[in-house]
Amino acid sequence: MKRFLLLLPALFLLSGCSGNWGWYVVDPTTPNGAANLRFLISGAYNTVLMSVTAILISITLGLLIALPGLSAKRGWRALNRTYVEIVRAVPILVLILWVYYGLPQLSGITLNVFWAGVLALALSDSAFQAEIFRAGIQSIHKGQYEAAQSISLSYRDTMRYVILPQAIRRILPALGNQLVYMLKMSSLVSVIGMQELTRKANELVVSEYRPLEIYTILVLEYLVLILIVSAGVRWLERRMNAAEA
């Protein structure tokens, strides 16, 4: 990560390569540049909060949706497939707009931009989470279920104490990948006015007329966030593997 952070000062050195570039707009050594950087970084809180809230909801919802897909009854499996196929077919940007503008007219429930974004992101991701959980649970050997039944564990306890802990270890990289996906897709919530990283960058571009420089900082912001998340997932994966060993 340090290598990427070292690229930031190098960007300002590029200002001498072309008269059309104006890295001064994000130069931390000037009052205006420092103020612009603080304005850009201020959107990180909403981006992270929205993404983490949405991923927690989508994981819970995805698990609940995955369980019917494991049922021996065709009706439950059909319910799972219908939900997954419909939600996966809707582009996330369209879903964000529908939740924010359409849901109030349909149900009378009005959501602010934060919760509209969280709901849309969680619904969209829940279909992918359901498939991840279904694949993870199905990867557990049948002998684990038989062993749990031999000691009279209920279906709920079997899932809670035997199956899910093993499945989560296997799907942890996929769950981490979905969190990275959520961080990136949260930028689309800017279309309904959410004051996150992308919205802040767009507003600054309008006032400063320096899209190249400002969007370059935006790219670096997302890069740093995703590198932190990736490092955290790898650390958690090592801890879980060490505990299992």
Tab-separated table of C-alpha atoms in Angstrom:
chain	number	residue	atom	x	y	z
A	1	MET	CA	0.000	0.000	0.000
A	2	LYS	CA	2.907	2.343	0.728
A	3	ARG	CA	3.970	2.130	-2.908
A	4	PHE	CA	0.618	3.392	-4.059
A	5	LEU	CA	0.599	6.192	-1.517
A	6	LEU	CA	4.013	7.277	-2.768
A	7	LEU	CA	2.467	7.830	-6.185
A	8	LEU	CA	0.455	10.765	-4.856
A	9	PRO	CA	3.359	13.235	-4.577
A	10	ALA	CA	4.519	12.116	-8.023
A	11	LEU	CA	1.243	13.300	-9.499
A	12	PHE	CA	1.952	16.855	-8.474
A	13	LEU	CA	5.362	16.700	-10.150
A	14	LEU	CA	3.577	15.993	-13.413
A	15	SER	CA	2.227	19.537	-13.407
A	16	GLY	CA	5.461	20.700	-14.952
A	17	CYS	CA	5.064	18.336	-17.915
A	18	SER	CA	2.111	20.103	-19.470
A	19	GLY	CA	0.617	23.554	-19.250
A	20	ASN	CA	-2.843	22.018	-19.507
A	21	TRP	CA	-2.547	20.160	-16.236
A	22	GLY	CA	-3.366	21.812	-12.932
A	23	TRP	CA	-2.438	19.622	-10.025
A	24	TYR	CA	-2.419	22.744	-7.872
A	25	VAL	CA	-6.148	22.164	-7.380
A	26	VAL	CA	-5.337	19.190	-5.107
A	27	ASP	CA	-1.937	20.334	-3.880
A	28	PRO	CA	-1.892	19.844	-0.082
A	29	THR	CA	0.796	22.526	0.317
A	30	THR	CA	-1.623	25.302	-0.703
A	31	PRO	CA	-4.676	26.407	1.301
A	32	ASN	CA	-7.076	25.859	-1.611
A	33	GLY	CA	-5.593	22.482	-2.498
A	34	ALA	CA	-5.710	21.292	1.116
A	35	ALA	CA	-9.332	22.419	1.414
A	36	ASN	CA	-10.207	20.542	-1.777
A	37	LEU	CA	-8.539	17.380	-0.519
A	38	ARG	CA	-10.424	17.580	2.781
A	39	PHE	CA	-13.652	18.035	0.835
A	40	LEU	CA	-12.918	14.954	-1.276
A	41	ILE	CA	-11.900	12.785	1.660
A	42	SER	CA	-14.981	13.811	3.661
A	43	GLY	CA	-17.072	11.571	1.414
A	44	ALA	CA	-15.205	8.445	2.571
A	45	TYR	CA	-17.258	8.166	5.772
A	46	ASN	CA	-20.564	7.864	3.921
A	47	THR	CA	-19.053	5.504	1.355
A	48	VAL	CA	-17.716	3.120	3.998
A	49	LEU	CA	-20.781	3.352	6.248
A	50	MET	CA	-23.181	2.743	3.375
A	51	SER	CA	-21.142	-0.156	1.967
A	52	VAL	CA	-20.659	-1.922	5.307
A	53	THR	CA	-24.335	-1.516	6.264
A	54	ALA	CA	-25.448	-2.816	2.869
A	55	ILE	CA	-23.089	-5.816	2.933
A	56	LEU	CA	-24.259	-6.848	6.420
A	57	ILE	CA	-27.884	-6.718	5.301
A	58	SER	CA	-27.155	-8.520	2.043
A	59	ILE	CA	-25.246	-11.317	3.820
A	60	THR	CA	-28.161	-11.906	6.201
A	61	LEU	CA	-30.723	-11.720	3.409
A	62	GLY	CA	-28.588	-13.862	1.114
A	63	LEU	CA	-28.329	-16.628	3.717
A	64	LEU	CA	-32.096	-16.610	4.228
A	65	ILE	CA	-32.612	-16.820	0.472
A	66	ALA	CA	-30.026	-19.574	0.047
A	67	LEU	CA	-31.670	-21.977	2.509
A	68	PRO	CA	-34.835	-22.573	0.413
A	69	GLY	CA	-32.557	-23.351	-2.527
A	70	LEU	CA	-31.185	-26.304	-0.532
A	71	SER	CA	-34.606	-27.740	0.199
A	72	ALA	CA	-35.749	-31.073	-1.226
A	73	LYS	CA	-39.112	-29.488	-2.072
A	74	ARG	CA	-39.430	-28.097	-5.586
A	75	GLY	CA	-41.584	-25.153	-4.490
A	76	TRP	CA	-38.922	-23.789	-2.128
A	77	ARG	CA	-36.219	-24.222	-4.765
A	78	ALA	CA	-38.395	-22.431	-7.305
A	79	LEU	CA	-38.829	-19.531	-4.874
A	80	ASN	CA	-35.057	-19.271	-4.509
A	81	ARG	CA	-34.418	-19.391	-8.250
A	82	THR	CA	-37.127	-16.829	-9.009
A	83	TYR	CA	-35.729	-14.292	-6.557
A	84	VAL	CA	-32.118	-14.788	-7.640
A	85	GLU	CA	-32.834	-14.568	-11.374
A	86	ILE	CA	-35.083	-11.504	-11.111
A	87	VAL	CA	-32.768	-9.509	-8.834
A	88	ARG	CA	-29.628	-10.410	-10.804
A	89	ALA	CA	-31.312	-9.298	-14.030
A	90	VAL	CA	-31.953	-5.742	-12.795
A	91	PRO	CA	-29.006	-3.319	-13.266
A	92	ILE	CA	-27.983	-1.861	-9.942
A	93	LEU	CA	-28.317	1.736	-11.175
A	94	VAL	CA	-31.900	1.053	-12.240
A	95	LEU	CA	-32.607	-0.548	-8.866
A	96	ILE	CA	-31.236	2.493	-7.029
A	97	LEU	CA	-33.486	4.811	-9.029
A	98	TRP	CA	-36.496	2.524	-8.568
A	99	VAL	CA	-36.046	2.280	-4.799
A	100	TYR	CA	-35.578	6.030	-4.376
A	101	TYR	CA	-38.262	7.269	-6.783
A	102	GLY	CA	-40.588	4.306	-7.274
A	103	LEU	CA	-40.865	2.725	-3.830
A	104	PRO	CA	-42.507	5.804	-2.206
A	105	GLN	CA	-45.248	5.799	-4.860
A	106	LEU	CA	-45.754	2.043	-4.605
A	107	SER	CA	-45.767	1.652	-0.827
A	108	GLY	CA	-45.977	5.157	0.599
A	109	ILE	CA	-42.617	4.605	2.328
A	110	THR	CA	-40.189	7.487	1.809
A	111	LEU	CA	-36.507	6.805	2.333
A	112	ASN	CA	-33.679	9.311	2.550
A	113	VAL	CA	-30.811	8.949	0.096
A	114	PHE	CA	-28.671	6.967	2.536
A	115	TRP	CA	-31.220	4.254	3.267
A	116	ALA	CA	-32.428	4.164	-0.315
A	117	GLY	CA	-28.851	3.491	-1.383
A	118	VAL	CA	-28.337	0.882	1.332
A	119	LEU	CA	-31.563	-0.924	0.446
A	120	ALA	CA	-30.827	-0.950	-3.283
A	121	LEU	CA	-27.253	-2.151	-2.798
A	122	ALA	CA	-28.314	-4.817	-0.299
A	123	LEU	CA	-31.113	-6.140	-2.519
A	124	SER	CA	-28.850	-6.290	-5.557
A	125	ASP	CA	-26.052	-8.031	-3.684
A	126	SER	CA	-28.320	-10.440	-1.802
A	127	ALA	CA	-28.893	-12.509	-4.944
A	128	PHE	CA	-25.143	-12.987	-5.370
A	129	GLN	CA	-24.734	-13.709	-1.667
A	130	ALA	CA	-27.453	-16.354	-1.885
A	131	GLU	CA	-25.560	-18.186	-4.602
A	132	ILE	CA	-22.299	-17.914	-2.682
A	133	PHE	CA	-23.877	-19.365	0.461
A	134	ARG	CA	-25.650	-22.099	-1.485
A	135	ALA	CA	-22.403	-23.167	-3.126
A	136	GLY	CA	-20.531	-23.043	0.182
A	137	ILE	CA	-23.108	-25.102	2.054
A	138	GLN	CA	-23.357	-27.652	-0.736
A	139	SER	CA	-19.578	-28.069	-0.668
A	140	ILE	CA	-19.725	-29.507	2.861
A	141	HIS	CA	-19.533	-33.299	2.819
A	142	LYS	CA	-22.739	-35.187	3.513
A	143	GLY	CA	-21.001	-36.969	6.371
A	144	GLN	CA	-21.109	-33.751	8.391
A	145	TYR	CA	-24.917	-33.771	8.266
A	146	GLU	CA	-25.013	-37.448	9.217
A	147	ALA	CA	-22.658	-36.868	12.135
A	148	ALA	CA	-24.858	-34.020	13.392
A	149	GLN	CA	-27.975	-36.184	13.126
A	150	SER	CA	-26.253	-38.984	15.022
A	151	ILE	CA	-25.954	-36.717	18.077
A	152	SER	CA	-29.562	-35.516	17.699
A	153	LEU	CA	-28.853	-31.982	16.556
A	154	SER	CA	-31.791	-30.131	15.030
A	155	TYR	CA	-31.596	-28.640	11.550
A	156	ARG	CA	-31.073	-25.189	13.050
A	157	ASP	CA	-28.264	-26.319	15.352
A	158	THR	CA	-26.674	-28.363	12.576
A	159	MET	CA	-26.482	-25.279	10.395
A	160	ARG	CA	-25.368	-23.012	13.221
A	161	TYR	CA	-22.674	-25.165	14.819
A	162	VAL	CA	-21.549	-27.586	12.118
A	163	ILE	CA	-22.272	-26.518	8.540
A	164	LEU	CA	-22.111	-22.717	8.455
A	165	PRO	CA	-18.762	-22.347	10.311
A	166	GLN	CA	-17.127	-24.633	7.744
A	167	ALA	CA	-18.940	-23.037	4.807
A	168	ILE	CA	-17.974	-19.503	5.848
A	169	ARG	CA	-14.289	-20.456	5.878
A	170	ARG	CA	-14.626	-21.617	2.287
A	171	ILE	CA	-16.610	-18.650	1.007
A	172	LEU	CA	-14.732	-15.933	2.907
A	173	PRO	CA	-12.713	-14.844	-0.168
A	174	ALA	CA	-15.957	-14.546	-2.141
A	175	LEU	CA	-17.569	-12.513	0.664
A	176	GLY	CA	-14.555	-10.204	0.694
A	177	ASN	CA	-14.840	-9.831	-3.057
A	178	GLN	CA	-18.480	-8.796	-2.652
A	179	LEU	CA	-17.481	-6.124	-0.126
A	180	VAL	CA	-15.007	-4.738	-2.656
A	181	TYR	CA	-17.786	-4.841	-5.256
A	182	MET	CA	-20.085	-3.005	-2.842
A	183	LEU	CA	-17.516	-0.251	-2.267
A	184	LYS	CA	-17.250	0.328	-6.002
A	185	MET	CA	-20.967	0.140	-6.710
A	186	SER	CA	-21.703	2.626	-3.925
A	187	SER	CA	-20.434	5.298	-6.323
A	188	LEU	CA	-23.679	4.884	-8.293
A	189	VAL	CA	-25.704	6.176	-5.343
A	190	SER	CA	-24.323	9.605	-6.198
A	191	VAL	CA	-27.049	9.862	-8.864
A	192	ILE	CA	-29.686	10.373	-6.161
A	193	GLY	CA	-27.587	12.913	-4.258
A	194	MET	CA	-25.723	10.788	-1.723
A	195	GLN	CA	-22.731	12.768	-0.464
A	196	GLU	CA	-20.149	10.009	-0.883
A	197	LEU	CA	-16.758	10.028	-2.616
A	198	THR	CA	-17.995	10.215	-6.196
A	199	ARG	CA	-20.592	12.887	-5.457
A	200	LYS	CA	-17.974	15.020	-3.709
A	201	ALA	CA	-15.647	14.655	-6.691
A	202	ASN	CA	-18.405	15.605	-9.132
A	203	GLU	CA	-19.266	18.720	-7.131
A	204	LEU	CA	-15.613	19.770	-6.995
A	205	VAL	CA	-15.210	19.258	-10.741
A	206	VAL	CA	-18.135	21.622	-11.339
A	207	SER	CA	-16.516	24.349	-9.246
A	208	GLU	CA	-12.852	23.848	-10.209
A	209	TYR	CA	-13.140	22.609	-13.835
A	210	ARG	CA	-10.269	20.156	-13.326
A	211	PRO	CA	-11.765	16.690	-13.953
A	212	LEU	CA	-8.482	14.868	-14.669
A	213	GLU	CA	-6.811	15.902	-11.442
A	214	ILE	CA	-9.884	15.471	-9.225
A	215	TYR	CA	-10.935	12.119	-10.644
A	216	THR	CA	-7.357	10.890	-10.303
A	217	ILE	CA	-7.572	11.577	-6.567
A	218	LEU	CA	-10.949	9.806	-6.565
A	219	VAL	CA	-9.337	6.732	-8.140
A	220	LEU	CA	-6.631	6.757	-5.464
A	221	GLU	CA	-9.237	7.050	-2.706
A	222	TYR	CA	-11.070	3.970	-3.911
A	223	LEU	CA	-7.770	2.171	-4.415
A	224	VAL	CA	-6.702	2.789	-0.817
A	225	LEU	CA	-10.099	1.681	0.539
A	226	ILE	CA	-10.090	-1.514	-1.490
A	227	LEU	CA	-6.500	-2.336	-0.543
A	228	ILE	CA	-7.425	-1.958	3.131
A	229	VAL	CA	-10.464	-4.208	2.713
A	230	SER	CA	-8.452	-6.818	0.812
A	231	ALA	CA	-5.757	-6.835	3.493
A	232	GLY	CA	-8.415	-7.202	6.195
A	233	VAL	CA	-10.052	-10.147	4.429
A	234	ARG	CA	-6.707	-11.901	3.971
A	235	TRP	CA	-5.894	-11.347	7.668
A	236	LEU	CA	-9.266	-12.775	8.708
A	237	GLU	CA	-8.783	-15.732	6.384
A	238	ARG	CA	-5.392	-16.508	7.939
A	239	ARG	CA	-6.875	-16.263	11.439
A	240	MET	CA	-9.715	-18.633	10.592
A	241	ASN	CA	-7.356	-21.106	8.943
A	242	ALA	CA	-5.022	-20.958	11.946
A	243	ALA	CA	-7.944	-21.573	14.313
A	244	GLU	CA	-9.034	-24.574	12.249
A	245	ALA	CA	-5.501	-25.993	12.231
